[in-house]
PDB file of N, CA, C and O in Angstrom:
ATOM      1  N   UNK E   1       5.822   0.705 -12.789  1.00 76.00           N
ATOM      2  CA  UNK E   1       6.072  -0.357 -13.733  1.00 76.00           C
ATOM      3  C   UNK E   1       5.036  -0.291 -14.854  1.00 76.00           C
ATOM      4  O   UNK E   1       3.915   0.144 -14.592  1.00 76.00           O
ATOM      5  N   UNK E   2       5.477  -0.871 -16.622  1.00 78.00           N
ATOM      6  CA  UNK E   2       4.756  -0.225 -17.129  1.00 78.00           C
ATOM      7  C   UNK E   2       3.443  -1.159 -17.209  1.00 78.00           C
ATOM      8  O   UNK E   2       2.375  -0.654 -17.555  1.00 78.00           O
ATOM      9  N   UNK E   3       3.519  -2.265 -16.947  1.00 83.00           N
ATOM     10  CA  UNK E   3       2.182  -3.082 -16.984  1.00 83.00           C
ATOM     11  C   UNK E   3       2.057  -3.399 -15.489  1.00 83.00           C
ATOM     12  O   UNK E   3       1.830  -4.591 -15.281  1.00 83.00           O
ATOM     13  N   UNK E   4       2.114  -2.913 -14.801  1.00 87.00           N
ATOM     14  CA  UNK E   4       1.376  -2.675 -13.079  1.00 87.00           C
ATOM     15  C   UNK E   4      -0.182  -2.482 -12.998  1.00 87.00           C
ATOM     16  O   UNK E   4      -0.797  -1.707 -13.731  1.00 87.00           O
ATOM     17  N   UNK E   5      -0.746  -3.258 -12.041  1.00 89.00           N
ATOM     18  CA  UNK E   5      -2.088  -2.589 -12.371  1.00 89.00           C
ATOM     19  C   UNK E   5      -2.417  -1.075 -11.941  1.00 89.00           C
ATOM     20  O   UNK E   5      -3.400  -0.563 -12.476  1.00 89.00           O
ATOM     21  N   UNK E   6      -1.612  -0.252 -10.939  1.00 90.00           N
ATOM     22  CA  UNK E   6      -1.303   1.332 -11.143  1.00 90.00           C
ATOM     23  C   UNK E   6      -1.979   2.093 -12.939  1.00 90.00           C
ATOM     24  O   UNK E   6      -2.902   2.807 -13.334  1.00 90.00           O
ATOM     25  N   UNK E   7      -0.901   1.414 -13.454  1.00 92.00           N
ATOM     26  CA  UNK E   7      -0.542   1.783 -15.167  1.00 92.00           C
ATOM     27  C   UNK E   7      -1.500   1.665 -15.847  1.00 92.00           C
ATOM     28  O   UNK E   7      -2.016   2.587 -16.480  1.00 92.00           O
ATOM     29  N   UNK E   8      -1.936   0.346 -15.815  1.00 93.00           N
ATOM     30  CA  UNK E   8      -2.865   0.060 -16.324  1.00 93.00           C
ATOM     31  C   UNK E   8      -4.294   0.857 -16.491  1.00 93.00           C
ATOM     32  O   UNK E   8      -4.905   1.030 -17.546  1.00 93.00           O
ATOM     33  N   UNK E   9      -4.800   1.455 -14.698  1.00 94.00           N
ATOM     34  CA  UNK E   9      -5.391   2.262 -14.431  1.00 94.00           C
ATOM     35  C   UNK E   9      -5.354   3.889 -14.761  1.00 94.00           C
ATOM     36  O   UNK E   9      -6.144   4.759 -14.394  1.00 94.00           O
ATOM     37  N   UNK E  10      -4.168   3.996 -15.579  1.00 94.00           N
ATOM     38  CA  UNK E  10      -4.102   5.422 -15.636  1.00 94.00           C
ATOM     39  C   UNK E  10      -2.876   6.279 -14.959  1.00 94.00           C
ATOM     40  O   UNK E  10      -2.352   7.363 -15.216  1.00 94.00           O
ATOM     41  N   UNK E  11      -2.646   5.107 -13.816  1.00 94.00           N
ATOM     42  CA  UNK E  11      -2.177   6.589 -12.833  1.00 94.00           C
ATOM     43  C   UNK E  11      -1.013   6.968 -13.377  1.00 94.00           C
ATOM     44  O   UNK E  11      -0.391   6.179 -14.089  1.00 94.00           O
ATOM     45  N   UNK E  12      -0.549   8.239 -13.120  1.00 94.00           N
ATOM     46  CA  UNK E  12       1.022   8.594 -13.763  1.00 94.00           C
ATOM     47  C   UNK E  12       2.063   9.009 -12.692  1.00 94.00           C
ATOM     48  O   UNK E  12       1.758   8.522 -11.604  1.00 94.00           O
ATOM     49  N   UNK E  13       2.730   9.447 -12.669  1.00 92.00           N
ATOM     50  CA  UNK E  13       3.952   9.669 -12.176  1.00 92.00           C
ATOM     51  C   UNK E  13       3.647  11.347 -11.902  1.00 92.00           C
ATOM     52  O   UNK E  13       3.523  12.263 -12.715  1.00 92.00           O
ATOM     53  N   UNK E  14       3.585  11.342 -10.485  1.00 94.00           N
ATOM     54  CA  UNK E  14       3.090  13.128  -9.621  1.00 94.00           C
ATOM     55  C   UNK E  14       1.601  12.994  -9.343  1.00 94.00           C
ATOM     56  O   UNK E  14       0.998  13.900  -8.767  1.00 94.00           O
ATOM     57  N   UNK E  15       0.934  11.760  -9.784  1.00 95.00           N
ATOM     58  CA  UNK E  15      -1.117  11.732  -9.109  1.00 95.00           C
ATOM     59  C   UNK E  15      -0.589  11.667  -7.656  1.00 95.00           C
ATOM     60  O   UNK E  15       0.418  11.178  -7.143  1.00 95.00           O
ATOM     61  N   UNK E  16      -1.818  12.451  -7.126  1.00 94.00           N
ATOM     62  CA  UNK E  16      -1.918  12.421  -5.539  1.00 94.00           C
ATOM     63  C   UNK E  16      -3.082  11.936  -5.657  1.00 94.00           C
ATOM     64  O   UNK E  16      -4.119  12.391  -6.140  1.00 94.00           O
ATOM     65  N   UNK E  17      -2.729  10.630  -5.002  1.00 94.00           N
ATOM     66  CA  UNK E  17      -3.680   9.400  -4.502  1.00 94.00           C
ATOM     67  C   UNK E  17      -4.475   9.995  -3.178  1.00 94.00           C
ATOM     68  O   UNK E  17      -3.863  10.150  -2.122  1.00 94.00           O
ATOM     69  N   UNK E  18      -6.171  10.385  -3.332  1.00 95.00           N
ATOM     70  CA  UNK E  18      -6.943  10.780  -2.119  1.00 95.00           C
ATOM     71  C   UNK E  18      -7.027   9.282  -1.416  1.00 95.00           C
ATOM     72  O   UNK E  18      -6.446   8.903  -0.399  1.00 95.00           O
ATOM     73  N   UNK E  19      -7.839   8.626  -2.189  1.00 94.00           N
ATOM     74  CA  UNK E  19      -8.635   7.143  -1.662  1.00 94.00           C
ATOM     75  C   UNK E  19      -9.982   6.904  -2.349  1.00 94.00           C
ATOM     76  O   UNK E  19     -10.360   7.291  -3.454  1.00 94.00           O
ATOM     77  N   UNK E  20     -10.530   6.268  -1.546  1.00 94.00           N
ATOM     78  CA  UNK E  20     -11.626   5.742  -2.236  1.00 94.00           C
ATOM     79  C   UNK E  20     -12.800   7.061  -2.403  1.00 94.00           C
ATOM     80  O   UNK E  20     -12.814   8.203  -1.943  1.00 94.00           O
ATOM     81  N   UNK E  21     -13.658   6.374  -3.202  1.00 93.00           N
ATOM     82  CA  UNK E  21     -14.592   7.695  -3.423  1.00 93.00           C
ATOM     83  C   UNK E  21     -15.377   7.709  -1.934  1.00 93.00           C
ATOM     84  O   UNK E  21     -15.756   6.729  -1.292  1.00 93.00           O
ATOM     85  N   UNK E  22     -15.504   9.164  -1.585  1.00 91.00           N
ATOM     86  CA  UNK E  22     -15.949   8.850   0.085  1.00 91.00           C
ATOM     87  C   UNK E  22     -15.022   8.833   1.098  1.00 91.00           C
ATOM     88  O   UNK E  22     -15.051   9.595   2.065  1.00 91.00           O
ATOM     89  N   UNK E  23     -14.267   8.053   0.916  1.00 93.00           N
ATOM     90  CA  UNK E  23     -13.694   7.448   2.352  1.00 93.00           C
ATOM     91  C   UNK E  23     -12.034   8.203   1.909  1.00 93.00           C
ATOM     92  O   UNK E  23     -11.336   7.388   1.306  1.00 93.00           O
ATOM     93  N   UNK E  24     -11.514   9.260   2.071  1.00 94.00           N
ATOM     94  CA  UNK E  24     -10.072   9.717   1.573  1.00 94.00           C
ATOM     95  C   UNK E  24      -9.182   8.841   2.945  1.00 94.00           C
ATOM     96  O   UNK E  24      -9.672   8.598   4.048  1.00 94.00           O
ATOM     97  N   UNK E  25      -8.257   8.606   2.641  1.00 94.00           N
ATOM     98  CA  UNK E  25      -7.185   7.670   3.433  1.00 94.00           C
ATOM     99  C   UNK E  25      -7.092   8.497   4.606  1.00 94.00           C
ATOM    100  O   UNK E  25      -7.640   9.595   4.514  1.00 94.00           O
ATOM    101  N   UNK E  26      -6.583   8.246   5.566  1.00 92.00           N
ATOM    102  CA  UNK E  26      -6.238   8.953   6.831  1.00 92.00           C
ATOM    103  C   UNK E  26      -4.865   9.182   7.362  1.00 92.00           C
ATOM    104  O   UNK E  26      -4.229  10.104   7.872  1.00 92.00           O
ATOM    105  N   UNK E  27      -4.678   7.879   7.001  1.00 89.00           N
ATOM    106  CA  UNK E  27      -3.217   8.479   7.580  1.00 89.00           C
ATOM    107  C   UNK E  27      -1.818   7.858   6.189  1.00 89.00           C
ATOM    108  O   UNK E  27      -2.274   7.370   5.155  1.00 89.00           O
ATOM    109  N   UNK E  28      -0.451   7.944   6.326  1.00 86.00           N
ATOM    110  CA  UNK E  28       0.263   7.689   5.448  1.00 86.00           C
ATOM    111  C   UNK E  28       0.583   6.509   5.470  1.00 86.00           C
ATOM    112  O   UNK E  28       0.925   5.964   6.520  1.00 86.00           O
ATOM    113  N   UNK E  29       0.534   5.854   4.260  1.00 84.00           N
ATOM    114  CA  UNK E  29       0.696   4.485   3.731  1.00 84.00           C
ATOM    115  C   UNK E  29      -0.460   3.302   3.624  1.00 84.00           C
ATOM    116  O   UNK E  29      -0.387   2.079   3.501  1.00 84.00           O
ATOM    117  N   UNK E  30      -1.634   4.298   3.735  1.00 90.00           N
ATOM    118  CA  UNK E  30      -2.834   3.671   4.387  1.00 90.00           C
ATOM    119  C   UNK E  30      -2.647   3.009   2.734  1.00 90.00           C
ATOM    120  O   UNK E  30      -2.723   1.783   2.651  1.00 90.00           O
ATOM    121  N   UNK E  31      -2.490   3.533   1.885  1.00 86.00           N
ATOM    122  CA  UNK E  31      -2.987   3.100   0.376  1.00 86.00           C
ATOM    123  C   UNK E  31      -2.748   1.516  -0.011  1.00 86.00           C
ATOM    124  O   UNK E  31      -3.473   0.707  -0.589  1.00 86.00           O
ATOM    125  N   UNK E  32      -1.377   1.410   0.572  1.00 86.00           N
ATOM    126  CA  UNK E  32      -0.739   0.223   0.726  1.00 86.00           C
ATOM    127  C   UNK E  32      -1.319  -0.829   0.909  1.00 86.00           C
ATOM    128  O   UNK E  32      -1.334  -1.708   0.048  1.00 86.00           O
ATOM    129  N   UNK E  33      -1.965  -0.955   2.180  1.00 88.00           N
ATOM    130  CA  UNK E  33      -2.850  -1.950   2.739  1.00 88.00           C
ATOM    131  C   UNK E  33      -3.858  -2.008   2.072  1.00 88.00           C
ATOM    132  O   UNK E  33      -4.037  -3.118   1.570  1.00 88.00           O
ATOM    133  N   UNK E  34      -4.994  -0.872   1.737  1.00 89.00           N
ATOM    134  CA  UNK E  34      -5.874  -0.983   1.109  1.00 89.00           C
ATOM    135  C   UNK E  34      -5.262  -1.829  -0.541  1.00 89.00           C
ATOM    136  O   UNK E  34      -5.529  -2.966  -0.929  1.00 89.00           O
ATOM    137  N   UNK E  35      -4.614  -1.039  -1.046  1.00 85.00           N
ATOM    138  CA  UNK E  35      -4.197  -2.490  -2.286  1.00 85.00           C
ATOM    139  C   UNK E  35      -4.254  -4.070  -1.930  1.00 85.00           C
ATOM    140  O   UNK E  35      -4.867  -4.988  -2.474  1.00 85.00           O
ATOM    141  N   UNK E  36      -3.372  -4.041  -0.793  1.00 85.00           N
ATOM    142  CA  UNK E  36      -3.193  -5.636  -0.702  1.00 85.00           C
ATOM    143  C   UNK E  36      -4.187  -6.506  -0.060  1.00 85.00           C
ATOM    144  O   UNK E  36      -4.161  -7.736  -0.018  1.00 85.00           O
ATOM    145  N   UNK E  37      -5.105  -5.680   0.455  1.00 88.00           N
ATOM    146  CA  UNK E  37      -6.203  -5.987   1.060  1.00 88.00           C
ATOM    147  C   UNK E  37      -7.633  -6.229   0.334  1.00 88.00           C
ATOM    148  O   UNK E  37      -8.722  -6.680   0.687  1.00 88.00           O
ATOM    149  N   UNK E  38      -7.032  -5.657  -0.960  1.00 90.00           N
ATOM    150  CA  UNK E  38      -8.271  -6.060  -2.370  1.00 90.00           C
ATOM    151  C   UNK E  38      -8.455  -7.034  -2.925  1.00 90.00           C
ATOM    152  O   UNK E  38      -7.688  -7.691  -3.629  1.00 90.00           O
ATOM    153  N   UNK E  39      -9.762  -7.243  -2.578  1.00 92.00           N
ATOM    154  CA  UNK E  39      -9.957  -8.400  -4.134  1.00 92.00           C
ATOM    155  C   UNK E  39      -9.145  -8.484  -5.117  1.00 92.00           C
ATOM    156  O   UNK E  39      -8.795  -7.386  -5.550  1.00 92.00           O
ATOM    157  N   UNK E  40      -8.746  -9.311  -5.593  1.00 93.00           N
ATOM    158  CA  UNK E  40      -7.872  -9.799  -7.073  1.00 93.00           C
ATOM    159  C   UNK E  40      -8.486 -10.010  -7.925  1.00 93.00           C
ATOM    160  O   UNK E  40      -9.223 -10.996  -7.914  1.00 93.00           O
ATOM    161  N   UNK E  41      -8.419  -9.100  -9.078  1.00 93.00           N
ATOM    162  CA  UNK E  41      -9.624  -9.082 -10.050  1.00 93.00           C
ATOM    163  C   UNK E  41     -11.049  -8.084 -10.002  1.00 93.00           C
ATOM    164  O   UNK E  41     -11.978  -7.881 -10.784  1.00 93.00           O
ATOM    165  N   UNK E  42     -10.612  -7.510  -8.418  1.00 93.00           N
ATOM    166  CA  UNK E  42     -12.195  -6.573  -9.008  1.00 93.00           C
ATOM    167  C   UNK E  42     -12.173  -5.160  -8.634  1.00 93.00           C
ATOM    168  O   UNK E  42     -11.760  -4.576  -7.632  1.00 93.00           O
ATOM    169  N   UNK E  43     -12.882  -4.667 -10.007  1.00 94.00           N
ATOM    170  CA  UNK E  43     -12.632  -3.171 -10.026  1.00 94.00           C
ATOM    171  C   UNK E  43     -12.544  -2.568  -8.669  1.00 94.00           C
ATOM    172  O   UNK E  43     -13.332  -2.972  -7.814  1.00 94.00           O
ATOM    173  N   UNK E  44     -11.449  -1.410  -8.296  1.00 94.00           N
ATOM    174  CA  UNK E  44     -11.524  -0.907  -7.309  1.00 94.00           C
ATOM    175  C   UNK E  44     -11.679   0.691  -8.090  1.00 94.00           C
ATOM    176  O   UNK E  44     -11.412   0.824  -9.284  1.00 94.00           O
ATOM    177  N   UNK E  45     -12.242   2.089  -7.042  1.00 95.00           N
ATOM    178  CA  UNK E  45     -11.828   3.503  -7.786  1.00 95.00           C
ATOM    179  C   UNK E  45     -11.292   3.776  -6.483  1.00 95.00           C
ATOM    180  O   UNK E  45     -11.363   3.311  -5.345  1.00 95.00           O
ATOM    181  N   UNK E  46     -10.599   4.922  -7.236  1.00 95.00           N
ATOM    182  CA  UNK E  46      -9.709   5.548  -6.049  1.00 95.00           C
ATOM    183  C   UNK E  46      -9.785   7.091  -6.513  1.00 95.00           C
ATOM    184  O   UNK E  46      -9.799   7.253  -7.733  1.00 95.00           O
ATOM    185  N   UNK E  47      -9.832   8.186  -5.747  1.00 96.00           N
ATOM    186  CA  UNK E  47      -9.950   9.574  -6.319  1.00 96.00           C
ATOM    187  C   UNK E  47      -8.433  10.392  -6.225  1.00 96.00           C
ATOM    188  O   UNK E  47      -7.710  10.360  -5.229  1.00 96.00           O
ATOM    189  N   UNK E  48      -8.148  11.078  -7.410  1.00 96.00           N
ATOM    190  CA  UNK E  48      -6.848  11.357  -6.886  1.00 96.00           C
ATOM    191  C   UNK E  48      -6.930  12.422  -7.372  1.00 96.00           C
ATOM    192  O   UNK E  48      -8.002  12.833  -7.816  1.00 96.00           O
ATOM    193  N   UNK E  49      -5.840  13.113  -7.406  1.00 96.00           N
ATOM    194  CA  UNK E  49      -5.290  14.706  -8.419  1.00 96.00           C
ATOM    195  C   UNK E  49      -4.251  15.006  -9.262  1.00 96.00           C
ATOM    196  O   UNK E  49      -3.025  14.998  -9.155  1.00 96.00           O
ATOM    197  N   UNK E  50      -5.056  15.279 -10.148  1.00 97.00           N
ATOM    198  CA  UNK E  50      -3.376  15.415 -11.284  1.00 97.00           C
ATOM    199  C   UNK E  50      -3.419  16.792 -11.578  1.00 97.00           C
ATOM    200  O   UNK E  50      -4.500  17.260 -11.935  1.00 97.00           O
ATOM    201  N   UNK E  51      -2.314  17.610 -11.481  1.00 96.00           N
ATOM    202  CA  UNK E  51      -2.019  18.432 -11.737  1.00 96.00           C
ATOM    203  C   UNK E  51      -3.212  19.700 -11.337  1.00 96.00           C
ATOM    204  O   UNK E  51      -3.507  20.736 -11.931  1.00 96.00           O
ATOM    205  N   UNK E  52      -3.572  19.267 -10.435  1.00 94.00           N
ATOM    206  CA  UNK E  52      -3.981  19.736  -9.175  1.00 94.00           C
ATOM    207  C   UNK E  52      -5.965  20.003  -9.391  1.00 94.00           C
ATOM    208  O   UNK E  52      -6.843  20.671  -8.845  1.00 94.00           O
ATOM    209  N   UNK E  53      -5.860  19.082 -10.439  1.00 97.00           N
ATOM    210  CA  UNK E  53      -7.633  18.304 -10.558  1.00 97.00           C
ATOM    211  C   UNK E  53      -7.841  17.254 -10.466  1.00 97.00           C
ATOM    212  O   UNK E  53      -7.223  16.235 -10.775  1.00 97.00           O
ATOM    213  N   UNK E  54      -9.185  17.544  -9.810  1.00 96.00           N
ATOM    214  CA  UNK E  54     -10.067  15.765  -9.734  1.00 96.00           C
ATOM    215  C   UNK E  54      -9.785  14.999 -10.454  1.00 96.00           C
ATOM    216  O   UNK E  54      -9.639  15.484 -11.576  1.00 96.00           O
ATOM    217  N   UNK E  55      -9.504  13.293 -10.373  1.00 96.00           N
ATOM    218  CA  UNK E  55     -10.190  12.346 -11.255  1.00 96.00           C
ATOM    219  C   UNK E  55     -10.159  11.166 -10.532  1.00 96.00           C
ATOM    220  O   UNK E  55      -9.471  10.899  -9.547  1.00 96.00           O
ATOM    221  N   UNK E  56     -11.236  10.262 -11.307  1.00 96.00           N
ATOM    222  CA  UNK E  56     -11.081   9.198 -10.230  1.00 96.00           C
ATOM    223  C   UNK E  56     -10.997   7.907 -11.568  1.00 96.00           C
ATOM    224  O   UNK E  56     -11.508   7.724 -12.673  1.00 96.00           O
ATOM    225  N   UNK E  57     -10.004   7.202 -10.638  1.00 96.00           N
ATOM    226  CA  UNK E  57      -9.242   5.824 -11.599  1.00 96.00           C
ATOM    227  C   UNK E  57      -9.821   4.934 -11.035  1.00 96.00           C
ATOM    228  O   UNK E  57     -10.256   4.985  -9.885  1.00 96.00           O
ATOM    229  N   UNK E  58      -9.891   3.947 -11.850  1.00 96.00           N
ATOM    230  CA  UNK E  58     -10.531   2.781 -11.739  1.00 96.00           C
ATOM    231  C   UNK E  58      -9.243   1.439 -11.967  1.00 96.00           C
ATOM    232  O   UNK E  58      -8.708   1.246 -13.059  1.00 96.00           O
ATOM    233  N   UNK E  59      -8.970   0.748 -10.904  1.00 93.00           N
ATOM    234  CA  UNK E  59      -7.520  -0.041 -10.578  1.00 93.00           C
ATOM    235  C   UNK E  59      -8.437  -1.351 -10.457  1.00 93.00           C
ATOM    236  O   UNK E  59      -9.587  -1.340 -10.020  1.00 93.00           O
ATOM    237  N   UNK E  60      -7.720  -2.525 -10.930  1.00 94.00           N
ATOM    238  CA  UNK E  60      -7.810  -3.524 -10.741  1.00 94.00           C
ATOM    239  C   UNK E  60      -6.806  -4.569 -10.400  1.00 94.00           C
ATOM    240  O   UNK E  60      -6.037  -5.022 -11.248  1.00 94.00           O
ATOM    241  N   UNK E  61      -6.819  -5.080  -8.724  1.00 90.00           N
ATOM    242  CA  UNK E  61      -5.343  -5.502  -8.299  1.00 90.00           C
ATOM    243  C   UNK E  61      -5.137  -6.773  -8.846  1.00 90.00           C
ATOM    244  O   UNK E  61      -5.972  -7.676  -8.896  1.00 90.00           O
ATOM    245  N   UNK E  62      -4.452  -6.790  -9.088  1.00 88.00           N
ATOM    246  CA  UNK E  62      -3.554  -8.226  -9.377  1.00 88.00           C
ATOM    247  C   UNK E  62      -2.610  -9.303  -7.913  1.00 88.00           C
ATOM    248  O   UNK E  62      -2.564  -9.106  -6.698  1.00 88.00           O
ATOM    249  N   UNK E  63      -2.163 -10.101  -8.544  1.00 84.00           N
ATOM    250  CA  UNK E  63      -1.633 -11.169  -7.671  1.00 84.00           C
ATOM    251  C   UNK E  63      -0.195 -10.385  -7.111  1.00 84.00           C
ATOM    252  O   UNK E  63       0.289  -9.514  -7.834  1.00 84.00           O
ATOM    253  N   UNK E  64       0.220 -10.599  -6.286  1.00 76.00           N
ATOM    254  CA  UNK E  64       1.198  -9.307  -5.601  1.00 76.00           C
ATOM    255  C   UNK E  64       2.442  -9.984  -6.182  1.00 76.00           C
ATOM    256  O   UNK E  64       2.645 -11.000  -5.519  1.00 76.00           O
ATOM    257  N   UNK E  65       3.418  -9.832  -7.211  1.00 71.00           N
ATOM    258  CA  UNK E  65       4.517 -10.644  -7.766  1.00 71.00           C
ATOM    259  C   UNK E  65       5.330 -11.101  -6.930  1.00 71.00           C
ATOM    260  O   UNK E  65       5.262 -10.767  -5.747  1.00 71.00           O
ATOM    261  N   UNK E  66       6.280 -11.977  -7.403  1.00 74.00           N
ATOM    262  CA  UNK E  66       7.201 -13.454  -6.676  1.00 74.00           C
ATOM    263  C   UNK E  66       8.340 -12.202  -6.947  1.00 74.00           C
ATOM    264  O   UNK E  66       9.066 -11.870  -6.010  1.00 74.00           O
ATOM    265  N   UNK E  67       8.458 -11.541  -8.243  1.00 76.00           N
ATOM    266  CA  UNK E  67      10.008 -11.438  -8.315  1.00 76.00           C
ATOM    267  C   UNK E  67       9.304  -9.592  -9.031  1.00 76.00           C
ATOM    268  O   UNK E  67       8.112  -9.491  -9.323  1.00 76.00           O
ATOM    269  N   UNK E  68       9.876  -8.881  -9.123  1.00 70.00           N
ATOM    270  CA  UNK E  68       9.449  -7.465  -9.374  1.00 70.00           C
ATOM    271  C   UNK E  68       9.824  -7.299 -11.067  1.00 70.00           C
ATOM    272  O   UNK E  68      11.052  -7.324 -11.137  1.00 70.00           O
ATOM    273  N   UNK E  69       9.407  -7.187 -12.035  1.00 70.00           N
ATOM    274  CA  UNK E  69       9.872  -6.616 -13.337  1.00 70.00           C
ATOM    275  C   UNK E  69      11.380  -5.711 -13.228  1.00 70.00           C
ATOM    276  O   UNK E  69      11.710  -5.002 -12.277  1.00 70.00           O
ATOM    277  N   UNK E  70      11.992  -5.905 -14.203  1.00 75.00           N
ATOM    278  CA  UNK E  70      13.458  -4.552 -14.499  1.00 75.00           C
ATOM    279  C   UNK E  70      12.800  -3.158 -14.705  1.00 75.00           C
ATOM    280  O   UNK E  70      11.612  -2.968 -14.964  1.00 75.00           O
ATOM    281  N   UNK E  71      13.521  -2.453 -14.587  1.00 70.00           N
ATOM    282  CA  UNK E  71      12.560  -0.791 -14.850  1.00 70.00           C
ATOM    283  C   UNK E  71      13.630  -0.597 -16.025  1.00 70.00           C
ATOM    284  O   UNK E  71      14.859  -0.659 -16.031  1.00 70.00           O
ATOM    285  N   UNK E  72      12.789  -0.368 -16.901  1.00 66.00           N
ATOM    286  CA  UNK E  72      13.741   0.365 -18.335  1.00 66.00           C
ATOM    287  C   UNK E  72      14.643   1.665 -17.782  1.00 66.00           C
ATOM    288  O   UNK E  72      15.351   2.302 -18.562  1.00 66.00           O
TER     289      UNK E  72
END
């Protein structure tokens, strides 16, 4: 979504999400929880790969929406 906090952060469409700096996720869907499990409002980084290099994004979660945006 284009104003998601994802988007906002950078990430694009094909990043492979590692995890946090340090701590890479373990198992699948771990990312999930870790989002909803964040502070609201405070910087989180996460290390990922684009196009098959380092970078690390800096996400800030938001309130988890009532109703989801339309996708253009």
């Amino acid at each position: 979504y284009p104003d998601s906090p994802a988007a906002k952060a950078g990430m694009q469409i094909g990043d492979i999400v590692i995890g946090p700096p340090q701590q890479p996720f373990d198992e699948v869907g771990r990312v999930r929880s870790w989002t909803m499990l964040s502070p609201i409002g405070a910087e989180r980084r996460l290390d990922a790969l684009r196009d098959g290099k380092p970078l690390t994004l800096t996400l800030v979660p938001e309130a988890y929406p009532l109703e989801f945006p339309r996708l253009p």
